[in-house]
XYZ file of C-alpha atoms in Angstrom:
188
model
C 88.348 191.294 -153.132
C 85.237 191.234 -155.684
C 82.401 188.701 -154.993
C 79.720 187.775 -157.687
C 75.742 188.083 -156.413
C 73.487 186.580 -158.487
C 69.641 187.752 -158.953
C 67.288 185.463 -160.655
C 64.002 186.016 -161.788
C 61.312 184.119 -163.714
C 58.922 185.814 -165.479
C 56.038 184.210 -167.719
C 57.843 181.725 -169.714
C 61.505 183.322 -169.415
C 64.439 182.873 -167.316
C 66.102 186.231 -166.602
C 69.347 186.470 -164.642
C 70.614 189.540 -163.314
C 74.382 189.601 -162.077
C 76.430 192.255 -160.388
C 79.702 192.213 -158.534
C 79.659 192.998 -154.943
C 83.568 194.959 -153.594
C 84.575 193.846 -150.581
C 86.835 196.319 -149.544
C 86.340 198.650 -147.116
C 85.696 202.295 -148.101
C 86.510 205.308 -145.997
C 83.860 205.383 -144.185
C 84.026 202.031 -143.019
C 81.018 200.359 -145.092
C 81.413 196.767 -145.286
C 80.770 196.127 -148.891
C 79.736 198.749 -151.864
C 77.823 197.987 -155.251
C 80.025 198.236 -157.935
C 78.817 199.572 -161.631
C 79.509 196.329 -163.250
C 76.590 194.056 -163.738
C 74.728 192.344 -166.828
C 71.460 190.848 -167.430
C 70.776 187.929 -169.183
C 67.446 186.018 -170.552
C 66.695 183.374 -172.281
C 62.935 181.626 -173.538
C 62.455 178.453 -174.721
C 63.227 178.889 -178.353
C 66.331 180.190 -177.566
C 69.392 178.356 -178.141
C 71.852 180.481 -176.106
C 71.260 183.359 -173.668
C 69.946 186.865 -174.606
C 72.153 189.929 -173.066
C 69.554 192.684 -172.152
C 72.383 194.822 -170.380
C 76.137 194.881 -169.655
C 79.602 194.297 -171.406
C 79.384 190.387 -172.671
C 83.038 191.032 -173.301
C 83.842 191.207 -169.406
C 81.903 188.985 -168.067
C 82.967 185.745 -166.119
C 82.734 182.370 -167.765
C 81.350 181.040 -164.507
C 79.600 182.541 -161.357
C 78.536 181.003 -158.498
C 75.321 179.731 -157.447
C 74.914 181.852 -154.768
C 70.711 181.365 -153.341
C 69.609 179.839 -157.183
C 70.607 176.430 -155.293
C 67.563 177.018 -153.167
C 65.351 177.372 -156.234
C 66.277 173.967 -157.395
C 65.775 172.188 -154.062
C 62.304 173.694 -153.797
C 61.604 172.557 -157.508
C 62.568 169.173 -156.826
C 60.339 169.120 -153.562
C 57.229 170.436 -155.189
C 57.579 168.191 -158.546
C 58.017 165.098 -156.188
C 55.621 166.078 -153.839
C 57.778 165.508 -151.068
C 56.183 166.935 -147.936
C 56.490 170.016 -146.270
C 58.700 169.834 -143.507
C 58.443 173.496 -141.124
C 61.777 174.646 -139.987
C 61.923 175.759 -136.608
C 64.175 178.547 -135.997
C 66.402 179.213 -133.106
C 68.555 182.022 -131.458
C 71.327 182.020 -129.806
C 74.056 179.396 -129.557
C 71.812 176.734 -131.587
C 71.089 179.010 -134.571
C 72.061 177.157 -137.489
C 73.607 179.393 -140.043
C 71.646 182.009 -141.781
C 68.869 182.152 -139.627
C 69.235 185.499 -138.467
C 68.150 186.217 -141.986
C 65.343 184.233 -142.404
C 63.639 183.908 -138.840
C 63.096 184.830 -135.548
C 63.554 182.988 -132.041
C 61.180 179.322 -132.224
C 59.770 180.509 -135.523
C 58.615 177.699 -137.480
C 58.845 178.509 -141.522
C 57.274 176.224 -144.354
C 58.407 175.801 -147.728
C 56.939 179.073 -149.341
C 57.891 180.975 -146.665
C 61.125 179.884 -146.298
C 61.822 180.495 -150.113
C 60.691 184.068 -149.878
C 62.841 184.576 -147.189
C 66.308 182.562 -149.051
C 66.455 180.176 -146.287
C 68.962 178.590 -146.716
C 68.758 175.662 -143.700
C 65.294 174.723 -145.101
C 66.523 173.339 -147.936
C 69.518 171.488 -146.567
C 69.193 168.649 -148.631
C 70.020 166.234 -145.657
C 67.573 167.982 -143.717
C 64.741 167.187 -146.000
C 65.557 163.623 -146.754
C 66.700 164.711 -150.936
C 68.212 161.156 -151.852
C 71.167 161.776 -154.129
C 70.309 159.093 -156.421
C 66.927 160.116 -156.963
C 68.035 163.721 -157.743
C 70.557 162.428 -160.049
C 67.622 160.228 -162.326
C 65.152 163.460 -161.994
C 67.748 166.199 -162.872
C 68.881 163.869 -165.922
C 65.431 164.134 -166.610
C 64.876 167.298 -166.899
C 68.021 169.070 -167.733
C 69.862 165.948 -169.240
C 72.956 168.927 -170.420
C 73.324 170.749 -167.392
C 75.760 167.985 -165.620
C 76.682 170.069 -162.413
C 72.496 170.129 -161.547
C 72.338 165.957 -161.479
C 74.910 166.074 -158.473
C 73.303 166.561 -155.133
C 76.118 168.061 -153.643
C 76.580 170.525 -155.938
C 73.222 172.572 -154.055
C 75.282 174.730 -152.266
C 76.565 178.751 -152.643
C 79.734 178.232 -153.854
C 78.835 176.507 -157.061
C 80.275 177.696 -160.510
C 78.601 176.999 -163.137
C 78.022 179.480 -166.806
C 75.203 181.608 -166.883
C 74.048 179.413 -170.122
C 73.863 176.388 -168.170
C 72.282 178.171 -165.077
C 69.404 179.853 -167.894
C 69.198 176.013 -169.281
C 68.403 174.593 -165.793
C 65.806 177.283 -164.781
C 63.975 176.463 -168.371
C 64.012 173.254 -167.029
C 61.752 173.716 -163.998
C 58.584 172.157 -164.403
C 55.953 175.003 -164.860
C 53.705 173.875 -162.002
C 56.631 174.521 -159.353
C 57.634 177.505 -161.203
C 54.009 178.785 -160.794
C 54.610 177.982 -157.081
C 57.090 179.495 -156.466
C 56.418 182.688 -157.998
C 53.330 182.632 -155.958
C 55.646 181.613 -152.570
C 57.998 184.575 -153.631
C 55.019 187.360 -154.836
């Protein structure tokens, strides 16, 4: 089984997207997952109408990928641009660990925003968790991205999401450049 892992970066006023794909098999000796050789980058500036392929084979790649932790990255955006506050997560261990925090923090931690981006935290920016009203998104997204439909759905912020890697390059040119300033200071 072959997963897709998406890497994102944004640097000065360019989106760049990294992708690889991630074998699940098992190997010999017994490694859960091994990097393949197949992966592509991708960037794109403002003046561009479609995406710039740095590296890879544009003939195999996939006409969608998932999300995978970009989701995260929009959910921060959206906080920052509508200065919604800062609510700390508090971590647990144990039988109430929600999922993911094993990656993110340890037993009664409590992360903030920046921190919790840096570490891909994924139950910090639950939408539900922070209040996001789905209507709101919708009008703000629409906004800003008015041809990236999947982004204006709130329920779309989750792993699993396809989407092209045009569209995902469109909706991280979208990001306001005061959040994206924040959060490459959260994530530097």
């Amino acid at each position: 089984m072959v997963r897709w892992c998406l890497l994102s970066f944004l640097i000065a006023s360019n989106s760049a997207l990294a992708l690889t794909t991630l074998d699940n098999e098992a190997s010999h000796d017994n490694q859960a997952s091994v990097w393949r050789q197949d992966w592509w980058m991708a960037s794109q500036n403002p003046q561009q109408q479609s995406a710039n392929w740095l590296v890879g084979d544009v003939k195999k790649l996939p006409t969608k990928v998932p999300l995978g932790s970009l989701w995260k990255l929009f959910v921060y955006n959206y906080s920052v641009d509508n200065g919604l506050p800062d609510k700390p997560y508090q971590c647990h261990a144990g039988k109430a660990a929600a999922v993911g925090d094993e990656y993110c923090c340890s037993q009664d931690e409590t992360i903030t925003r920046d921190v919790a981006l840096a570490r891909s935290c994924g139950a910090y920016f639950e939408p539900k968790r922070l209040s996001i009203d789905a209507k709101q998104w919708q009008h703000y997204w629409q906004k800003q991205t008015p041809q990236v439909a999947w982004l204006h759905e709130l329920n779309n912020m989750q792993p699993q999401t396809q989407s092209s890697v045009q569209a995902i390059l469109t909706a991280m040119q979208s990001m306001s450049a005061g959040s994206v300033a924040q959060s490459r200071q959260a994530l530097l």
